Coordinates of C-alpha atoms and ligand atoms in Angstrom, one line a residue:
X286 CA 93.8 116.6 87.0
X287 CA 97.0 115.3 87.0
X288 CA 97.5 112.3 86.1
X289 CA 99.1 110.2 89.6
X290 CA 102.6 109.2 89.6
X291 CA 101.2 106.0 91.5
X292 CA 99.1 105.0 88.6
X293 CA 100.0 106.1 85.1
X294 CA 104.2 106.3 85.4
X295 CA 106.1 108.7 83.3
X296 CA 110.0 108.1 82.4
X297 CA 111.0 110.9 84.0
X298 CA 111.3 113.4 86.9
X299 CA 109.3 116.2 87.0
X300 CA 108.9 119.1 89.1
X301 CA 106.1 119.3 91.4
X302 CA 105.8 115.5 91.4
X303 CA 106.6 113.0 94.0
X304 CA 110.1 111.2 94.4
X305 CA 111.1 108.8 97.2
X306 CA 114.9 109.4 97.5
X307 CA 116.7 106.1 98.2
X308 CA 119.8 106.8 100.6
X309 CA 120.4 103.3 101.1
X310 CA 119.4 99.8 101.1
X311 CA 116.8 100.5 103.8
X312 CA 116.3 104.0 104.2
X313 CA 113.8 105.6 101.5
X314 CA 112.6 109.5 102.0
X315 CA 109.9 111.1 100.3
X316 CA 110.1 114.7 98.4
X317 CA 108.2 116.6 96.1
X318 CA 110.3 117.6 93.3
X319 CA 110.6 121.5 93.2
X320 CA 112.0 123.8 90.3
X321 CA 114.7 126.2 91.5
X322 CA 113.4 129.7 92.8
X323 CA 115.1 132.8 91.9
X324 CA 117.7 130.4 89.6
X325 CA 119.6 133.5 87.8
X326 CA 121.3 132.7 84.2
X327 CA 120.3 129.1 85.6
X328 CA 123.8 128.6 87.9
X329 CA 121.6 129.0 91.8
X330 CA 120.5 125.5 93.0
X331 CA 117.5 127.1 94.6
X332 CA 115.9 124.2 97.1
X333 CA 118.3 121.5 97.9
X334 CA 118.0 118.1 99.5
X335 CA 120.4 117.8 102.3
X336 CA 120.9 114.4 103.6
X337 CA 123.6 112.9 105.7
X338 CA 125.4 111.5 102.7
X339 CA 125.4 115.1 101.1
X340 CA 123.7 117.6 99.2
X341 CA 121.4 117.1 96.3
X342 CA 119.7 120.9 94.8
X343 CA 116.3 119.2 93.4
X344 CA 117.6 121.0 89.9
X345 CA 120.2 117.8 90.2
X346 CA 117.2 115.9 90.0
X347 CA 115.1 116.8 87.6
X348 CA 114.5 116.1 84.0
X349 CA 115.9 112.9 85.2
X350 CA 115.3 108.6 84.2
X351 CA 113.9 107.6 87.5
X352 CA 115.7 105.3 88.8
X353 CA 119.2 107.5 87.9
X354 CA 122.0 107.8 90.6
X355 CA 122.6 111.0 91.5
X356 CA 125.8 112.0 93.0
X357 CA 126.6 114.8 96.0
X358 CA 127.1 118.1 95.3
X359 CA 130.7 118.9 95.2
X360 CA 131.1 122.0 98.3
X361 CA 130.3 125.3 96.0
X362 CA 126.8 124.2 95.1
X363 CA 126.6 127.9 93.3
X364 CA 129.3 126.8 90.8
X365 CA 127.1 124.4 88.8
X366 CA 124.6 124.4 86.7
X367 CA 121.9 122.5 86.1
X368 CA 122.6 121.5 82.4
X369 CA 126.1 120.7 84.0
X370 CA 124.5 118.2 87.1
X371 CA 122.1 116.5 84.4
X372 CA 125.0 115.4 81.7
X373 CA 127.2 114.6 84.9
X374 CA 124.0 112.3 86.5
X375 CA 123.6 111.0 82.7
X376 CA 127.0 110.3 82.0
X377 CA 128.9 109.2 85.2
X378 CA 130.3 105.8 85.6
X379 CA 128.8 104.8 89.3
X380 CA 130.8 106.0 92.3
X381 CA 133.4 104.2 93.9
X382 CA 132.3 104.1 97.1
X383 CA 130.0 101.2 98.1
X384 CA 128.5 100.7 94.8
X385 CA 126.4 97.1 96.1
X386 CA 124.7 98.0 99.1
X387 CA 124.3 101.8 98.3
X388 CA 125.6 104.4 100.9
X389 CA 127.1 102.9 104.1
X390 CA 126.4 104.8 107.2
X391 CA 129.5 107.3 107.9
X392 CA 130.6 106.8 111.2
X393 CA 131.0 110.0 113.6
X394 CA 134.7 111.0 112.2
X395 CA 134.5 114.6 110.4
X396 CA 136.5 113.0 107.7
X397 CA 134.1 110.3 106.7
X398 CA 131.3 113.2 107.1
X399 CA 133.5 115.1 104.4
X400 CA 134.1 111.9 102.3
X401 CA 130.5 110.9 102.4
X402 CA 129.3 114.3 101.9
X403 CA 131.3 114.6 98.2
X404 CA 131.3 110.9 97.4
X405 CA 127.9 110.3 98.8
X406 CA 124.8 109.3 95.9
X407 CA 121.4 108.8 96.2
X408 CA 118.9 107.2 94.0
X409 CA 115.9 109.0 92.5
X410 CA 112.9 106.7 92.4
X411 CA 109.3 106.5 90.9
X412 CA 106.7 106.6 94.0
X413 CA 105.1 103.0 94.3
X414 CA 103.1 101.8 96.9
X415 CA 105.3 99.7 98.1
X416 CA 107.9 102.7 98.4
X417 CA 105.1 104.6 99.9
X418 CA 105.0 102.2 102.5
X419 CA 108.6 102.1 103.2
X420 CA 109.0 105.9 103.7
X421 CA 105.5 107.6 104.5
X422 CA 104.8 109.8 107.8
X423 CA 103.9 107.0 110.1
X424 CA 100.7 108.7 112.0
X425 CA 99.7 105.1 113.2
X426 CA 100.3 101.8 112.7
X427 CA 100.3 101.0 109.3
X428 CA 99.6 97.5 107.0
X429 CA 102.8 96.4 105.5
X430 CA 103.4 94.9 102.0
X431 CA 103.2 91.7 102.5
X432 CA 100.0 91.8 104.5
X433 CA 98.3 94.0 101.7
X434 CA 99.7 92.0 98.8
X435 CA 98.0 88.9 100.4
X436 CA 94.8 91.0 101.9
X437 CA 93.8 92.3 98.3
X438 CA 94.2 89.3 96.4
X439 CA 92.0 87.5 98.7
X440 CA 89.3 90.4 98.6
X441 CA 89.5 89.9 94.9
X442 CA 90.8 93.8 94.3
X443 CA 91.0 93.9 90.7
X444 CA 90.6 96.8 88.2
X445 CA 87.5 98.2 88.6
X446 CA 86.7 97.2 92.2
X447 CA 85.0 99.0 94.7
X448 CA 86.6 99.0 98.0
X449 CA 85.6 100.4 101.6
X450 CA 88.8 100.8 104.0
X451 CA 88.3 101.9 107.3
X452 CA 90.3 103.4 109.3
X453 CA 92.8 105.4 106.6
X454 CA 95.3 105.6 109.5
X455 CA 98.6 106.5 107.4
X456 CA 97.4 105.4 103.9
X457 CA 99.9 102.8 103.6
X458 CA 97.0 100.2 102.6
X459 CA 94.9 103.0 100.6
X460 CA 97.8 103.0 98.4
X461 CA 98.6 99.3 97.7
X462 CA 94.4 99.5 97.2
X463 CA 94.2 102.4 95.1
X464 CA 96.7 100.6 92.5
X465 CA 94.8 97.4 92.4
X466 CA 91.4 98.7 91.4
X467 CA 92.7 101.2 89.1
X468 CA 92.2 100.3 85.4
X469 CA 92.1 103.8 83.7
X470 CA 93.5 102.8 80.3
X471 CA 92.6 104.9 77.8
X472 CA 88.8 104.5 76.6
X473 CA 87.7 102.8 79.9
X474 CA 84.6 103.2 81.4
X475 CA 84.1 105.7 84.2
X476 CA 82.1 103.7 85.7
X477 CA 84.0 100.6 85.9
X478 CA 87.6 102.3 86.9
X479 CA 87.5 100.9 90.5
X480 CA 87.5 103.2 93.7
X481 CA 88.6 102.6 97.1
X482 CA 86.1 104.4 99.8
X483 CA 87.9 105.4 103.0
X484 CA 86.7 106.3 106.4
X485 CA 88.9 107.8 109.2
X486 CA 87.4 109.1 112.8
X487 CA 90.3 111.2 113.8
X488 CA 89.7 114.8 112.5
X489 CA 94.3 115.4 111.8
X490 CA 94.9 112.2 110.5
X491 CA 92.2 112.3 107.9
X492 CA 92.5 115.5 107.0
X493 CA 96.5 115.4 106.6
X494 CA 95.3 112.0 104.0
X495 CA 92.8 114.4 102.1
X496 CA 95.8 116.2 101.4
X497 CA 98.4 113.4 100.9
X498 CA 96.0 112.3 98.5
X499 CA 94.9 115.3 96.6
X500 CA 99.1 115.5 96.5
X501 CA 99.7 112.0 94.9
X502 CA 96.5 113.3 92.4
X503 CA 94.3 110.1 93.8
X504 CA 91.7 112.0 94.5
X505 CA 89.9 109.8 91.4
X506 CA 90.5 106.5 92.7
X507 CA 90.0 107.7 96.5
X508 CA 87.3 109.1 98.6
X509 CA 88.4 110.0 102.2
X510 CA 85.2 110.3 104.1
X511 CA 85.9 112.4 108.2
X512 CA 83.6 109.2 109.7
X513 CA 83.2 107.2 113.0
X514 CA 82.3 104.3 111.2
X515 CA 81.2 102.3 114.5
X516 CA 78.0 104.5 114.9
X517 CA 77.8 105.9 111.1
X518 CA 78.4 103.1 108.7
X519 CA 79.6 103.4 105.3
X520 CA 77.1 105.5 103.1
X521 CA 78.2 108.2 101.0
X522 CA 75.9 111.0 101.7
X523 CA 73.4 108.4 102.1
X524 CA 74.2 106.5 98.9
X525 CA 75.8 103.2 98.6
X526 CA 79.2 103.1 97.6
X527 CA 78.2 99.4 96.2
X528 CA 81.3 97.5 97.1
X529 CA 82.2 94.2 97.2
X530 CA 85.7 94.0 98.9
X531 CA 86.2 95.5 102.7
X532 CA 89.2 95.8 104.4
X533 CA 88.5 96.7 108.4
X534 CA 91.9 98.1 109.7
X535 CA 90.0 99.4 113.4
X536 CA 90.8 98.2 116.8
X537 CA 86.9 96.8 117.3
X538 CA 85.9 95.8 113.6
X539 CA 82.8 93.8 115.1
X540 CA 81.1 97.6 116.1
X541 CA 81.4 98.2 112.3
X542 CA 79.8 94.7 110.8
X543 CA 76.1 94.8 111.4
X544 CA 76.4 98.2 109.0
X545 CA 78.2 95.9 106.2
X546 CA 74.7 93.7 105.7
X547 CA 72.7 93.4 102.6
X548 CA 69.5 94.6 105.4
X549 CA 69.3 96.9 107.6
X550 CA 70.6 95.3 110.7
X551 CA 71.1 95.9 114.2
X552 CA 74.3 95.2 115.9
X553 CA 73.9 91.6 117.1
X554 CA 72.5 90.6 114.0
X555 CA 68.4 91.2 114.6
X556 CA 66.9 93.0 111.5
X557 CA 65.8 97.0 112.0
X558 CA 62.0 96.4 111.9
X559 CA 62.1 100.5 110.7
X560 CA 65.0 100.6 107.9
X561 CA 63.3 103.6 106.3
X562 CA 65.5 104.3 102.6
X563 CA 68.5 102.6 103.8
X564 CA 70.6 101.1 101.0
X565 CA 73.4 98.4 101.7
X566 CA 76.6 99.6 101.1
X567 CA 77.5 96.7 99.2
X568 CA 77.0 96.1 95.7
X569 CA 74.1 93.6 95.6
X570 CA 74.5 92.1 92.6
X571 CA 78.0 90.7 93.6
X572 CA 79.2 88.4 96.6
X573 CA 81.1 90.4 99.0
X574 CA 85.0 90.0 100.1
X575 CA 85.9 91.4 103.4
X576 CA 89.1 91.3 105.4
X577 CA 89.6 92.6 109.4
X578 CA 93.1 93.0 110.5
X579 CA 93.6 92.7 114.3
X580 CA 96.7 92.0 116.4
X581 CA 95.3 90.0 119.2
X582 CA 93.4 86.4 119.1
X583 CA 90.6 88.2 121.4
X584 CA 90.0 90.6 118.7
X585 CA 89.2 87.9 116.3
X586 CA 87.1 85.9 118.4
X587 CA 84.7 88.6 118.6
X588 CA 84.8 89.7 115.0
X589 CA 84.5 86.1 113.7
X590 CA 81.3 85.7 116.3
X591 CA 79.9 88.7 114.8
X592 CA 80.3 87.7 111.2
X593 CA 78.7 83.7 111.7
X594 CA 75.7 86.0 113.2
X595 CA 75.2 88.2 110.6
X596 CA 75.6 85.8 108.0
X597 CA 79.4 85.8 106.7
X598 CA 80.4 82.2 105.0
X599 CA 83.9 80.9 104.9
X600 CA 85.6 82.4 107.3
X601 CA 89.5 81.8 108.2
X602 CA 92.0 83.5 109.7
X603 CA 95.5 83.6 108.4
X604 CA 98.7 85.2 110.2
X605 CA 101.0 86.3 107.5
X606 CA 105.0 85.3 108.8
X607 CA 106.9 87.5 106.7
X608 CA 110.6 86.4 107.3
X609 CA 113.2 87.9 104.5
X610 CA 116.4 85.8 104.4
X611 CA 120.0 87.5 103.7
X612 CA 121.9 84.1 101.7
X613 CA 125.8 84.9 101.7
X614 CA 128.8 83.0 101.8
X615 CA 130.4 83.2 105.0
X616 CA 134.0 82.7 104.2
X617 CA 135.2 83.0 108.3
X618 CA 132.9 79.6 107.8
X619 CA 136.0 77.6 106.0
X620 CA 138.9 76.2 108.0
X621 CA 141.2 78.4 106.7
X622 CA 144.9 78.3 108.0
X623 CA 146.4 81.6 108.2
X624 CA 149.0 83.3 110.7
X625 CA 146.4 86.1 110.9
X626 CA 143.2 83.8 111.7
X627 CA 140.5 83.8 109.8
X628 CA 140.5 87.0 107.8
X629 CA 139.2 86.9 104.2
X630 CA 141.7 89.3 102.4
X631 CA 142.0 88.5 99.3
X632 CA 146.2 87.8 100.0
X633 CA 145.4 85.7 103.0
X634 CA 142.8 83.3 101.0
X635 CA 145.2 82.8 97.9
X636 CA 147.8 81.9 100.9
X637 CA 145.7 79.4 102.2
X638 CA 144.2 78.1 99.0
X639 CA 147.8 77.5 98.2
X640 CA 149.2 75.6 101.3
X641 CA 146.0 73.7 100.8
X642 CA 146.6 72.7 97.5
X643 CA 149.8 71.5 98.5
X644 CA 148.9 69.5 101.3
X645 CA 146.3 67.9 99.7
X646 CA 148.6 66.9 96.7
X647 CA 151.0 65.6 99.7
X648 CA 148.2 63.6 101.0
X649 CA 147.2 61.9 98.1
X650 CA 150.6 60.9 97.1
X651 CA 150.9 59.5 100.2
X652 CA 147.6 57.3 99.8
X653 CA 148.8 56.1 95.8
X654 CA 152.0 54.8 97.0
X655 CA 150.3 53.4 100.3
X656 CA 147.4 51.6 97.8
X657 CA 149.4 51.6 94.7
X658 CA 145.5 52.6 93.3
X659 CA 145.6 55.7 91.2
X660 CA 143.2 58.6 92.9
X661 CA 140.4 58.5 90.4
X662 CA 139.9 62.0 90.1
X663 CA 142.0 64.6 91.6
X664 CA 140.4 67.5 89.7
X665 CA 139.2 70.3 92.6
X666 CA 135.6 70.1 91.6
X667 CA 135.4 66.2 93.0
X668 CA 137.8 66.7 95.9
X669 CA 136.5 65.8 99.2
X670 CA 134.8 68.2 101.2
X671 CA 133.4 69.1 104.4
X672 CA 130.2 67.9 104.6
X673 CA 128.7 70.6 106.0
X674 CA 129.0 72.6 102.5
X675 CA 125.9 71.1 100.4
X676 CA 126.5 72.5 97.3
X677 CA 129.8 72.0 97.1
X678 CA 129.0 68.7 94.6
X679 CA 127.2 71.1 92.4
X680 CA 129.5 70.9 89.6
X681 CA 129.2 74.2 89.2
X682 CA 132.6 75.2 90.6
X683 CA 134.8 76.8 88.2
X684 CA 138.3 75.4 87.7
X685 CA 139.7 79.5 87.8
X686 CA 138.2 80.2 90.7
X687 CA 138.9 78.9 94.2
X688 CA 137.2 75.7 94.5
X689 CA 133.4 75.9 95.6
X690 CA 134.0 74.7 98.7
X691 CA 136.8 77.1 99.6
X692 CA 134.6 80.2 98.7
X693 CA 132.6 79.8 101.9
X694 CA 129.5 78.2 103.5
X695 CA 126.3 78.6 102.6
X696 CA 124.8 80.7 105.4
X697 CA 121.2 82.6 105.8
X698 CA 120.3 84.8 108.6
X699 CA 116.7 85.9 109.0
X700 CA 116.5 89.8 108.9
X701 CA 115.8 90.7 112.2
X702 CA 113.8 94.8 111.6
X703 CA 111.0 93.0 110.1
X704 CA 108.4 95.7 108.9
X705 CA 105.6 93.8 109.0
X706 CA 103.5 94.8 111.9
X707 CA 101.7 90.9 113.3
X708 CA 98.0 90.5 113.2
X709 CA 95.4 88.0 112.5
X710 CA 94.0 88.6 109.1
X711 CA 90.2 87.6 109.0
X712 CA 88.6 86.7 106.0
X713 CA 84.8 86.0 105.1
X714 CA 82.5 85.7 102.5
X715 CA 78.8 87.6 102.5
X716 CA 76.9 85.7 99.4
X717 CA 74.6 88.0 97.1
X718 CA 70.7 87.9 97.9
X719 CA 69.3 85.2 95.5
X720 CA 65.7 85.3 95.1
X721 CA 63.3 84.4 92.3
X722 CA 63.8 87.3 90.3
X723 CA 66.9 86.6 90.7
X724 CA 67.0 83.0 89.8
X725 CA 64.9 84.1 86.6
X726 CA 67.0 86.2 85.4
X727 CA 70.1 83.9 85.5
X728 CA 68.0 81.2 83.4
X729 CA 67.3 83.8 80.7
X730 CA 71.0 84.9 80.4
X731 CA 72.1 81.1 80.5
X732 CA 69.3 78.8 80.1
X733 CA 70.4 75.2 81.3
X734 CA 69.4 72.8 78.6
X735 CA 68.2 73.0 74.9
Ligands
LIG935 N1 95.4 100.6 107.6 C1 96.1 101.9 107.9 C2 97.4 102.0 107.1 O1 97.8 101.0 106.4 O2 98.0 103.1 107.2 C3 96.3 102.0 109.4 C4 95.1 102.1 110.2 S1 95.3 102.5 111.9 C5 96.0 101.1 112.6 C6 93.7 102.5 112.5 C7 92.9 103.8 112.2 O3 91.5 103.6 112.5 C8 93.4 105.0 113.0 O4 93.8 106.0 112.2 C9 92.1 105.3 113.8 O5 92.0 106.7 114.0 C10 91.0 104.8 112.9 N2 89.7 104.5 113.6 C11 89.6 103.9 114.8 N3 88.3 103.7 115.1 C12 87.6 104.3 114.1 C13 86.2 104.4 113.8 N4 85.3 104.1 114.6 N5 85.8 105.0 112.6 C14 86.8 105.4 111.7 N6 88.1 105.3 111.9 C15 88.5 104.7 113.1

């Protein structure tokens, strides 16, 4: 098999492989790179990428550094070849137009369509999880980064983990999971390369993941199993998976506890008096780790009810506030005098900075001959500010540049679309089964004493 773009990255592009296309800051879009059909003497673009900030033909984008900037086709897409597209991609200086923030929304005017269309650039990008995230198929609701970056390091996903997710939803945290077990380095052991066991009730959405991730070549790492896991638990064909990190992702994940117990248990906790060759689906030689992810408090009391009955130690629940602040310096912030307000043209501010300057030399001759004292300092970086402005005494002002002070306040907003969806995160802890076996055979590996 292939080996997954996810897990073992190449430099770059390749056709048939996964790309998440980057059309700005916030807006990521997922393709599968695709060689040019019926391409004669190499000068037909074949499949193209058309996006709102142009046109890319994939043959643009292959053979490609990921991460390169990839500029619009010009109008005559037939005109061009592909050699041509790569040198220009390789060799370009970046585009003039909004070169920080990537591609600005055009606004409805048929000229800035034009403009955007021949100007517009996109970035070609290697898939990550986190990117997966940001631009899969939304079929649900689906675990956000920060939540899974917290959620597996707490269920101790490592390389070589075994992991039951239920439900796969969207894959957004089969992903993230998939990457933290994986250790397939050269020479590693089959055995030990981690795997992440997923269950998912509804018959579309786990089939469409089957394919997603027989697509992203996961299919290694990830076992999507077509299961209610409420009445059916977590066996493979009547095997244990052996895991030792669960992350529930259902809307009633105290249905699916009594099957996550080292003996077969009923739901309520009372032991099956007839477990016949049922096998624990956790690995019993290791503690287990298990996260439940549920938006509402009544959700939580039931699940952590259900975990104190069947055993589960340390359990806490954490709510994850993700909050991403945008620092700038807000320049409208400053009291700057100007016949046209407060605009921060570049002409206006060297205005200002100007009649500043002179007042302020005007005031402090004033106070020298008032105290006959000299000023101790009238270089700008110690001149008297606003209070307000904190970091204006930072020293770090530099004497060709406007003073600190007059470049702005320092202002943060919170971003207000933040993609993390709220819920209670759950944790426990389900000790292994110690008995006297057991205890044996942990003396003779590491025999206290002489
Ligand atoms: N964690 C997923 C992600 O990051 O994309 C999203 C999970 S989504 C919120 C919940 C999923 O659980 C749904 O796809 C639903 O079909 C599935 N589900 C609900 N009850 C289930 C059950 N009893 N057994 C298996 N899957 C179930």
């Amino acid at each position: 098999a292939r080996p997954s773009p996810f897990l073992e990255p190449t430099s770059r592009t390749a056709p048939n492989t996964l790309a998440i296309i980057s059309l700005s800051k916030e807006h990521y879009q997922p393709i599968t790179l695709q060689e040019s059909i019926g391409a004669v003497d190499g000068y037909a673009e074949g499949v193209t990428l058309n996006t709102r900030f142009g046109s890319f033909p994939h043959s643009t984008l292959l053979d490609i550094p990921w991460g390169s900037q990839v500029r619009a086709s010009v109008v005559d897409t037939g005109s061009r070849g592909r050699k041509r597209r790569r040198d220009q991609v390789e060799d370009e200086e970046t585009p003039t137009s909004n070169q920080d923030d990537g591609n600005d929304t055009p606004t409805s005017a048929p000229a800035k369509k034009a403009i955007a269309a021949s100007s517009g650039f996109i970035y070609v990008l290697r898939p990550t999880p986190e990117l997966w995230t940001s631009s899969l198929p939304h079929r649900t609701q689906v675990v956000y980064t920060p939540d899974y970056s917290y959620v597996l390091q707490r269920i101790r996903a490592r390389p070589g983990t075994r992991i039951i997710e239920a439900g796969a939803g969207s894959g957004s945290f089969t992903h993230a999971s998939a990457r933290a077990v994986y250790s397939g380095y050269p020479g590693s052991d089959a055995d030990a390369r981690g795997k992440v066991f997923s269950f998912e009730f509804h018959e579309p959405r786990f089939e469409k993941m089957d394919a997603e991730i027989k697509q992203h070549s996961l299919q290694g790492i990830v076992q999507v199993t077509h299961r209610d896991v409420y009445d059916e638990g977590f066996l493979i064909n009547g095997k244990s998976p052996k895991a030792s990190a669960v992350f529930l992702d259902l809307p009633a994940p105290w249905e699916a506890l009594h099957h996550l117990a080292r003996r077969k248990t009923l739901k309520g906790g009372k032991l099956d008096e007839n477990p016949g060759d049922w096998d624990s689906p956790l690995d019993p030689n290791k503690s287990a780790y298990i996260c439940t992810f549920s938006p509402c408090i009544e959700q939580v009391t039931r699940t952590v009810t259900e975990l104190r009955t069947l055993g589960w130690t340390d359990i806490d629940m954490v709510e994850i506030a993700h909050r991403r602040f945008n620092v700038i310096r807000d320049r409208a912030g400053v009291n700057i005098p100007s016949e046209k307000g407060f605009s921060a043209q570049p002409a206006d501010v060297a205005e200002a900075v100007k009649k500043l300057k002179s007042d302020l030399k005007r005031t402090q001759d004033f106070h020298k001959a008032q105290t006959s004292q000299p000023v101790s300092d009238t270089s700008e970086s110690k001149m008297d500010v606003d209070e307000s402005t904190p970091e204006s005494n930072t020293g770090d002002s530099n004497k060709n540049e406007d003073p600190l002070w007059l470049q702005g306040r320092l202002v943060h907003r919170t971003e207000n679309d933040l993609k993390t969806h709220t819920s209670y995160l759950v944790f426990a802890i389900l000790p292994r089964e110690w008995d006297e076996a057991a205890e044996e055979a942990a003396l003779a590996k590491w025999p206290c004493g002489g």
